[in-house]
XYZ file of C-alpha atoms in Angstrom:
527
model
C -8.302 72.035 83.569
C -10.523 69.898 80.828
C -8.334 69.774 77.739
C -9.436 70.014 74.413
C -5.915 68.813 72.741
C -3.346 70.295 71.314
C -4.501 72.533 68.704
C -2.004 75.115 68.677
C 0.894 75.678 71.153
C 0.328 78.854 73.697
C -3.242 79.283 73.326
C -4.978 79.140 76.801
C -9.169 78.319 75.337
C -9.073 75.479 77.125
C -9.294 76.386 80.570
C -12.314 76.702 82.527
C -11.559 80.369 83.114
C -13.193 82.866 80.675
C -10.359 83.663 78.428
C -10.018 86.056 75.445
C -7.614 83.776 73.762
C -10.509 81.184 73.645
C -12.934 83.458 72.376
C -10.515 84.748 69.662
C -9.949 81.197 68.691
C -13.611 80.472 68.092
C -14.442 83.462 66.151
C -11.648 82.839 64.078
C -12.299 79.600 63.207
C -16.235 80.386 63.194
C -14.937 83.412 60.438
C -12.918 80.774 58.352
C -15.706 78.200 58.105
C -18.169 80.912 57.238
C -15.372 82.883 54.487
C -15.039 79.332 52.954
C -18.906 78.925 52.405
C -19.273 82.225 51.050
C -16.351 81.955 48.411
C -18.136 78.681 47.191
C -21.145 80.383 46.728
C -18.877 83.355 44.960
C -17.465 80.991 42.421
C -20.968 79.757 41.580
C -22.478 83.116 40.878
C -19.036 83.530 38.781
C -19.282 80.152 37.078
C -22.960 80.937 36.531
C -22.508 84.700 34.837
C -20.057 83.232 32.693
C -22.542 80.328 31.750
C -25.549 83.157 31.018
C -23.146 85.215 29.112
C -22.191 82.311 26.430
C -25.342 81.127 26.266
C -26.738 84.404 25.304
C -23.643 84.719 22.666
C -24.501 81.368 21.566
C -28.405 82.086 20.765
C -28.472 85.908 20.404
C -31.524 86.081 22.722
C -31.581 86.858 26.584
C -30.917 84.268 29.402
C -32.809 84.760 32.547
C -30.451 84.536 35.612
C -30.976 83.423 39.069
C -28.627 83.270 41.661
C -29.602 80.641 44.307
C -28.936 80.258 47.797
C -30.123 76.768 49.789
C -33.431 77.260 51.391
C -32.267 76.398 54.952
C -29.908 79.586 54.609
C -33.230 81.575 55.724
C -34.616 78.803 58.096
C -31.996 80.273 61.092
C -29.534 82.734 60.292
C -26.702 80.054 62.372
C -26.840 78.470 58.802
C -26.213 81.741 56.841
C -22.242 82.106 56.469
C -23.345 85.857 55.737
C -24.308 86.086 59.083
C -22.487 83.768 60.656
C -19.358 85.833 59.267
C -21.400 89.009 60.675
C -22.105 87.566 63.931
C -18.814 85.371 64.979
C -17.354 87.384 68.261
C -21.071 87.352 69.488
C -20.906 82.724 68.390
C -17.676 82.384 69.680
C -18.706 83.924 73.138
C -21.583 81.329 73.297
C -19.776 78.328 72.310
C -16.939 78.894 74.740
C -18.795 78.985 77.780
C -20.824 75.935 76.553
C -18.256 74.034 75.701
C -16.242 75.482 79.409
C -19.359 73.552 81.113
C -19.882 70.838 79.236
C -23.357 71.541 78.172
C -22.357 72.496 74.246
C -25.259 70.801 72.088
C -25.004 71.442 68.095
C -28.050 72.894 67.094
C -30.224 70.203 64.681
C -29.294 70.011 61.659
C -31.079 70.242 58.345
C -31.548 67.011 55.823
C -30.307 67.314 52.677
C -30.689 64.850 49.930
C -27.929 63.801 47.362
C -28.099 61.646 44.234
C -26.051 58.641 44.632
C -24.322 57.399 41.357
C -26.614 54.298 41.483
C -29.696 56.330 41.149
C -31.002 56.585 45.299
C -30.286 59.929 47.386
C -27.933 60.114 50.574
C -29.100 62.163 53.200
C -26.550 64.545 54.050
C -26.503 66.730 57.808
C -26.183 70.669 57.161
C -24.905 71.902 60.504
C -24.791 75.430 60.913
C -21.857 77.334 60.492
C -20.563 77.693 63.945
C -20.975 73.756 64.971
C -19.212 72.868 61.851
C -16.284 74.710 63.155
C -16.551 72.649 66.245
C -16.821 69.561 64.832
C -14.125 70.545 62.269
C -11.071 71.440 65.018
C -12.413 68.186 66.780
C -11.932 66.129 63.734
C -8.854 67.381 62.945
C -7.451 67.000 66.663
C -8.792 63.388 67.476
C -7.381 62.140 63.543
C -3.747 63.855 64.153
C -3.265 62.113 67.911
C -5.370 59.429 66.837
C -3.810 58.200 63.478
C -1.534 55.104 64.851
C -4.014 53.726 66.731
C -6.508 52.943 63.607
C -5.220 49.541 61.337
C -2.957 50.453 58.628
C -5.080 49.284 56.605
C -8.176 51.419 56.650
C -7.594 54.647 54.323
C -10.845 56.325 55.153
C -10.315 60.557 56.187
C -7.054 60.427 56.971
C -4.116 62.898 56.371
C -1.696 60.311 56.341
C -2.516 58.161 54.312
C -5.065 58.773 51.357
C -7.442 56.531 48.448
C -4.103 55.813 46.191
C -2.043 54.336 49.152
C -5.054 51.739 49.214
C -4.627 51.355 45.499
C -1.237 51.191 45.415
C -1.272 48.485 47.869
C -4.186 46.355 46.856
C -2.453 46.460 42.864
C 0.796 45.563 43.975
C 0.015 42.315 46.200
C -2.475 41.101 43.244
C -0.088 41.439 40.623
C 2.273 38.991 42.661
C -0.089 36.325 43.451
C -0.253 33.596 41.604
C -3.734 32.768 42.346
C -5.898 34.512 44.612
C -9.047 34.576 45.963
C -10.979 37.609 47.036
C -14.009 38.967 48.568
C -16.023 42.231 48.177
C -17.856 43.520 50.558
C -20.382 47.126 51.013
C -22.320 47.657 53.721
C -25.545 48.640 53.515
C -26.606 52.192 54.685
C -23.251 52.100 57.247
C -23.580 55.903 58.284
C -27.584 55.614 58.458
C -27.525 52.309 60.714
C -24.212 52.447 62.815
C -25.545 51.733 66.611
C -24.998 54.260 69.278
C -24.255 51.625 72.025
C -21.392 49.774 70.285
C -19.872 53.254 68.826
C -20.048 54.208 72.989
C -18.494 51.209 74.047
C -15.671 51.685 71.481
C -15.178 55.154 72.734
C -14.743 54.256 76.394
C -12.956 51.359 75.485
C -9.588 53.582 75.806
C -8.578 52.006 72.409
C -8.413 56.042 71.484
C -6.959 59.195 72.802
C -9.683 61.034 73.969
C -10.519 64.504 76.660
C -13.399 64.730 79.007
C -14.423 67.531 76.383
C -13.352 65.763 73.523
C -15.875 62.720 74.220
C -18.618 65.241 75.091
C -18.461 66.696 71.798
C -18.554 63.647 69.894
C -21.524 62.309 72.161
C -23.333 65.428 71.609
C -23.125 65.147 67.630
C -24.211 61.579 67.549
C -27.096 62.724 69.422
C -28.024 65.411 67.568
C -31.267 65.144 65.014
C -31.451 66.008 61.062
C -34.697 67.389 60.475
C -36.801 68.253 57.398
C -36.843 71.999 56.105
C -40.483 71.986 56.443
C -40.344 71.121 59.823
C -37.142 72.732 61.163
C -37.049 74.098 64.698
C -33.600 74.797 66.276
C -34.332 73.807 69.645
C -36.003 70.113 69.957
C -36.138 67.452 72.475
C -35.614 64.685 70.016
C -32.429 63.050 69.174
C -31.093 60.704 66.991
C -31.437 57.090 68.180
C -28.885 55.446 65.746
C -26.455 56.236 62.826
C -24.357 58.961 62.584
C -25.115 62.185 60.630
C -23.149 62.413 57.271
C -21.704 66.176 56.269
C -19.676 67.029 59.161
C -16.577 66.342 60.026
C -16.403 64.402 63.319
C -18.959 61.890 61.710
C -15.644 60.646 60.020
C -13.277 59.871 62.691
C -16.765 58.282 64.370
C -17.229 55.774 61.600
C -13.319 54.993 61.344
C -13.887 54.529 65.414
C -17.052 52.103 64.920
C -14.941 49.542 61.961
C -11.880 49.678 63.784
C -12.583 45.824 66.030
C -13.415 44.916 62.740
C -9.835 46.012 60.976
C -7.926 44.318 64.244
C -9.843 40.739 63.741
C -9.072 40.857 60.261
C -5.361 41.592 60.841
C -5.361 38.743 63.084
C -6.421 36.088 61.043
C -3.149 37.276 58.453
C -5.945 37.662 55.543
C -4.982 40.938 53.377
C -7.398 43.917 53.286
C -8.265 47.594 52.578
C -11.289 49.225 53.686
C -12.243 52.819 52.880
C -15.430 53.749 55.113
C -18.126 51.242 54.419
C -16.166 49.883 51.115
C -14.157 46.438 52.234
C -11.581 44.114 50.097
C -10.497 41.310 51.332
C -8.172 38.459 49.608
C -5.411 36.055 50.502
C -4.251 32.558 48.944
C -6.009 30.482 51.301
C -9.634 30.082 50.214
C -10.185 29.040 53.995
C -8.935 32.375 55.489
C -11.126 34.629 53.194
C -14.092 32.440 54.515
C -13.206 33.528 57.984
C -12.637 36.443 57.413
C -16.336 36.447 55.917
C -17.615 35.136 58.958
C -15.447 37.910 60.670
C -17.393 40.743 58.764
C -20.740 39.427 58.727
C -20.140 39.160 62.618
C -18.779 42.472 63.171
C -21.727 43.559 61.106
C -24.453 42.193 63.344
C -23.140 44.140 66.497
C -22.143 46.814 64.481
C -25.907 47.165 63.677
C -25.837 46.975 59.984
C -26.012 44.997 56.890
C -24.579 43.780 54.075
C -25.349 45.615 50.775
C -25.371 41.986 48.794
C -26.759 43.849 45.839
C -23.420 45.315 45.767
C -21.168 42.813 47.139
C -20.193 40.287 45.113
C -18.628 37.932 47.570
C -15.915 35.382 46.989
C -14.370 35.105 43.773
C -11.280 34.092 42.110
C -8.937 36.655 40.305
C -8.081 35.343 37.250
C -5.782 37.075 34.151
C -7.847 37.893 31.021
C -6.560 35.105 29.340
C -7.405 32.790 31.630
C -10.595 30.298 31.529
C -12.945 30.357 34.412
C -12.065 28.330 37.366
C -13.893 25.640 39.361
C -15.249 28.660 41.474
C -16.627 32.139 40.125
C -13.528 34.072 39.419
C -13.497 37.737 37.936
C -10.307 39.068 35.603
C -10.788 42.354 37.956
C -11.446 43.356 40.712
C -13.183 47.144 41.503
C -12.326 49.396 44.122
C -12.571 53.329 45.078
C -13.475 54.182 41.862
C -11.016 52.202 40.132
C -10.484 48.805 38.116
C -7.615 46.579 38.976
C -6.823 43.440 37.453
C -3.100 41.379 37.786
C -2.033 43.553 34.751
C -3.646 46.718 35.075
C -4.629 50.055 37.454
C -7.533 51.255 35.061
C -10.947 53.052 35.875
C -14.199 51.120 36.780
C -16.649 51.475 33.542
C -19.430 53.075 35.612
C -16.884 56.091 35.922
C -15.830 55.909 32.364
C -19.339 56.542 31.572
C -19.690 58.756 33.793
C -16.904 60.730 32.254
C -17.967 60.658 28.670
C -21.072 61.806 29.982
C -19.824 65.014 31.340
C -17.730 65.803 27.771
C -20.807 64.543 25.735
C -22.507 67.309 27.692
C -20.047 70.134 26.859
C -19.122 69.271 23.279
C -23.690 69.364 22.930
C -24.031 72.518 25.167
C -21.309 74.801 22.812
C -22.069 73.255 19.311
C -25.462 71.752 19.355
C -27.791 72.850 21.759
C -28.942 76.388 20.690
C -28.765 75.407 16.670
C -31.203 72.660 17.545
C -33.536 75.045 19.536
C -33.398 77.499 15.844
C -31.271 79.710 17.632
C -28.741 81.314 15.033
C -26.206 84.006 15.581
C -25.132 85.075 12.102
C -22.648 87.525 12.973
C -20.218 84.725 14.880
C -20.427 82.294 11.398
C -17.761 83.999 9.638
C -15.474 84.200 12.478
C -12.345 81.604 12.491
C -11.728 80.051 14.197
C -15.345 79.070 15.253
C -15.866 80.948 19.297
C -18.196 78.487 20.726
C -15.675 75.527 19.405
C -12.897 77.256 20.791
C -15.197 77.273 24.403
C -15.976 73.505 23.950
C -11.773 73.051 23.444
C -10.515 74.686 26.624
C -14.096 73.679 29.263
C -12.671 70.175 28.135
C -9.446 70.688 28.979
C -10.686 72.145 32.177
C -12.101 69.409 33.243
C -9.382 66.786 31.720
C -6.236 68.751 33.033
C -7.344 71.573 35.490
C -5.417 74.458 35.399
C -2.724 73.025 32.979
C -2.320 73.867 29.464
C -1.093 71.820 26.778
C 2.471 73.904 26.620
C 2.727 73.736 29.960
C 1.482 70.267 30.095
C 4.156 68.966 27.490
C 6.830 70.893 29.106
C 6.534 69.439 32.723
C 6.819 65.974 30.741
C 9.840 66.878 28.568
C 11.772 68.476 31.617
C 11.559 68.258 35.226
C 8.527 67.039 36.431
C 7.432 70.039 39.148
C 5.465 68.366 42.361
C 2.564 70.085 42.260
C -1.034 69.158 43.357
C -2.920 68.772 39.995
C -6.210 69.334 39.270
C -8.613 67.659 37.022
C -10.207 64.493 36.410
C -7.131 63.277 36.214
C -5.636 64.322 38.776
C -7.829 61.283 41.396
C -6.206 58.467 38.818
C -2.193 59.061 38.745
C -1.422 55.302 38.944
C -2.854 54.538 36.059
C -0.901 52.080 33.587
C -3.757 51.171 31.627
C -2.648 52.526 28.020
C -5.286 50.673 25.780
C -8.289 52.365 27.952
C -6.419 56.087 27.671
C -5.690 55.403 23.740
C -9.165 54.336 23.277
C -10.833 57.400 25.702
C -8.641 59.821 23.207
C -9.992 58.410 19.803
C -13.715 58.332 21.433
C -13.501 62.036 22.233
C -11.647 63.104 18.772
C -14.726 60.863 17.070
C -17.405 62.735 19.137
C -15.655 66.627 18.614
C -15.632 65.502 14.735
C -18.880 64.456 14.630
C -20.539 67.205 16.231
C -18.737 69.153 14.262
C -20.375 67.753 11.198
C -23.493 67.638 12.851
C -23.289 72.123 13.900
C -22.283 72.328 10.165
C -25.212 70.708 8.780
C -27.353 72.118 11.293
C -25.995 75.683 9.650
C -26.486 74.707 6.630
C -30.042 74.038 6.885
C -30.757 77.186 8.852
C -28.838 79.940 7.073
C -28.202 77.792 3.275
C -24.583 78.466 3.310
C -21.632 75.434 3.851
C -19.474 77.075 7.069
C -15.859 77.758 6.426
C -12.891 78.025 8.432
C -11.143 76.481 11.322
C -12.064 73.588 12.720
C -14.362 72.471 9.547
C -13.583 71.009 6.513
C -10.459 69.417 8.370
C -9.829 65.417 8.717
C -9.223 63.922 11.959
C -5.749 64.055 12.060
C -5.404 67.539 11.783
C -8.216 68.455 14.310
C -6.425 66.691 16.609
C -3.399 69.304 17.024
C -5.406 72.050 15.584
C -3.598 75.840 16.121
C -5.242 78.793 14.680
C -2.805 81.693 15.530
C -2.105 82.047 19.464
C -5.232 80.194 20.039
C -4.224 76.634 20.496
C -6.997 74.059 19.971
C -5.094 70.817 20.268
C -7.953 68.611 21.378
C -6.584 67.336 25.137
C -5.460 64.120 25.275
C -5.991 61.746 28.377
C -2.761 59.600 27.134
C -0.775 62.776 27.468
C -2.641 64.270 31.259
C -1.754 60.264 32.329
C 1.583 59.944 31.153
C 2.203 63.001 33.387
C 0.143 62.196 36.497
C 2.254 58.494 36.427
C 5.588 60.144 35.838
C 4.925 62.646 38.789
C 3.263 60.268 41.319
C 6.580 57.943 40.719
C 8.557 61.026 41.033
C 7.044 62.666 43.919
C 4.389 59.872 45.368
C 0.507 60.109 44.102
C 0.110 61.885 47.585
C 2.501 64.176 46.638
C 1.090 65.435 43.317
C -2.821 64.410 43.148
C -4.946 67.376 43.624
C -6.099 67.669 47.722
C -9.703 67.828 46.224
C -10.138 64.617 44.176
C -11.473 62.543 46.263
C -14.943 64.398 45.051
C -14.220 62.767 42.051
C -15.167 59.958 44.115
C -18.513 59.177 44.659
C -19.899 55.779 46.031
């Protein structure tokens, strides 16, 4: 018998016999990552109607509506959950017997590019439906038997320990140290460039648990090419001669696989570290033992088969407080990490996501109260209602977005009683160690300022379009009162990220950030 592992106790898929309960396994599985493609593409036709339907409220004039579906959906049905869904007894058949004699090959998969936050795309790997199933109950297989045998120290995909354990440690050992020096390090392109000979060698090095099958499969997905729409065959003799594919899941326990020498030289030298993928931190006291471990990385690097991002590595530095002068050698008062900014003092968020986030409710206050005024759009029959419908919109898609699911009752209640452990949603809900008050204070008075101004702004815009000063809730009202604002049941108290942080810190020291962030955030994350 070739085992797979031990995905679920009593079912008998793994044997070389043809066996129903491995074909009922597939199809389910092949079902489930098919159902979960097709409910995302649900809740954007949802999210979209509802978008069509206030913007037509908004402007009184029809919205044309188009529901898209990715191109490569039509390319081969295999990437079609539709069809997939349709089709899964038929898959599952297939994919047992290949996988039974070890010839299983993942069809090609189809580029797709993503905008990075610094302006360049990522190249992400659609597979189709039936290998990301594969790859998925790998993943999860070789991470669960696998998990003790990668450093504690890299946080990267794993379901035991998560972004905020990184955070937590990295805050706690800098606020501690008297002086400290540290290094940051990105590589450059790490998924793109990763070489297929060392990632082999660390597979059959024994460092990890692996089956005959088990190493096939991961073999046959480094091997396997992303191709162009336009030029999209499913069957090809070419294969990919380095990197592995990003947008699938065994490409994750691969790159933990391919930094893991790295993470044991590191922890040999005593420096401290966290690494999350291709993000690295390094610091200690001794100036001579982050210089090592510098040598250490660049090393690992070389055979590795990629290269430092110095554009985004700032290298050795000293952490200094705020108050402190400059040193003898470039020092920084922070340091920035996983989307956050940590200093000796403070857990706060890096600036490019604070602008990032101001963005995003820039773009919501503009869309409900300026946009279709602007464009001469006017709806006469919504002026005299109070209070105003498309404010009231701009009130709770902000609070959306700030708290999830939450409202302010419920919000204020889980901080006045018993804080429940539940798995928040919302911005928020990726930053629960948070301490830094003056940024939250600050992001509140920025977005009162900006819902006040606007507000201004729609009721001049009125003005000039119909001659007639708007009345009624929210205008005409000072700051202060905007900012708890209830007209009736409809509460408009304008969310508050003091009061969404106050809670996410009380329940991450109540329950643990693991415990209480929502399972999602990392997408909040974006490198």
């Amino acid at each position: 018998m070739v085992e797979f592992g031990a995905l679920s106790p009593g079912l008998r898929f793994l044997s070389r016999d043809v066996s129903m309960a491995s074909i009922d396994f597939w199809a389910e599985k092949i079902e489930s990552e098919a159902q979960k493609l097709v409910r995302r593409h649900q809740r954007y036709a949802a999210r979209l109607e509802e978008s069509v339907q206030r913007q037509m409220r908004r402007s009184g004039r029809p919205v044309a509506k188009e529901v898209l579906t990715p191109d490569y959906w039509t390319i081969d049905p295999g990437f079609s959950p539709y069809a997939a869904r349709k089709r899964a007894r038929r898959i599952a058949y297939a994919i047992d017997k290949s996988l039974r004699s070890g010839s299983y090959t993942p069809r090609p998969s189809i580029a797709y590019q993503v905008p990075k936050a610094d302006g360049t795309l990522r190249t992400v790997s659609v597979f189709q439906v039936a290998d990301n199933a594969v790859s998925r109950v790998t993943f999860r297989t070789l991470i669960r038997k696998n998990a003790s045998r990668f450093s504690s120290r890299c946080y990267a995909y794993r379901p035991d320990i998560t972004i905020h354990d990184a955070i937590h440690y990295l805050s706690r050992s800098l606020r501690h140290s008297a002086k400290v020096f540290v290094a940051e390090f990105d590589f450059s392109k790490f998924f793109d460039h990763l070489s297929h000979e060392y990632i082999v060698s660390i597979l059959n090095s024994g460092q990890f648990i692996l089956t005959k099958r088990e190493r096939e499969i991961l073999l046959a997905f480094l091997q396997t090419p992303t191709l162009r729409v336009d030029n999209y065959v499913s069957s090809t003799s070419e294969t990919r001669g380095c990197g592995i594919p990003q947008g699938t899941s065994v490409s994750l326990f691969l790159a933990n696989a391919a930094a893991s020498r790295l993470d044991t030289q590191l922890e040999g030298i005593g420096v401290r570290f966290a690494r999350y993928a291709d993000d690295t931190i390094i610091w200690s006291h001794d100036y001579t033992e982050v210089c090592r471990a510098v040598e250490i990385l660049n090393s690992a690097a070389q055979k590795m088969g990629v290269d430092i991002n110095n554009r985004k590595s700032p290298g050795i530095r000293i952490l200094r407080s705020p108050d402190e002068h400059d040193a003898e050698l470039r020092s920084t008062p922070h340091v920035e990490f996983l989307g956050y900014k940590i200093s000796k003092n403070n857990i706060s968020i890096k600036d490019s996501k604070i602008a990032d986030v101001k963005s995003r409710m820039s773009k919501i206050i503009y869309t409900n109260l300026l946009e279709s005024l602007k464009a001469g759009n006017v709806v006469r029959n919504r002026l005299g209602t109070s209070p105003d419908p498309d404010y009231v919109t701009a009130i709770y898609q902000l609070r959306r977005y700030l708290y999830g699911d939450l409202t302010e009752r419920r919000l204020l209640r889980h901080l006045s009683r018993t804080t429940p452990r539940l798995h928040y949603k919302g911005l928020m809900s990726f930053y629960p160690l948070i301490n830094d008050d003056e940024l939250l204070v600050n992001l509140d008075g920025w977005l009162t300022h900006t819902l006040f101004t606007s507000l201004r702004a729609r009721a001049n815009l009125l003005l000039q379009s119909t001659g007639h000063h708007i009345t009624g809730a929210p205008y005409g009202l000072a700051k202060g009162d905007l900012v708890r604002l209830r007209v009736g049941s409809i509460d408009l108290t304008i969310p508050s990220f003091v009061r969404i942080g106050n809670l996410m810190r009380r329940a991450s020291a109540v329950h643990g950030p693991n415990a209480v962030a929502n399972v999602l955030s990392i997408h909040y994350y974006s490198r």
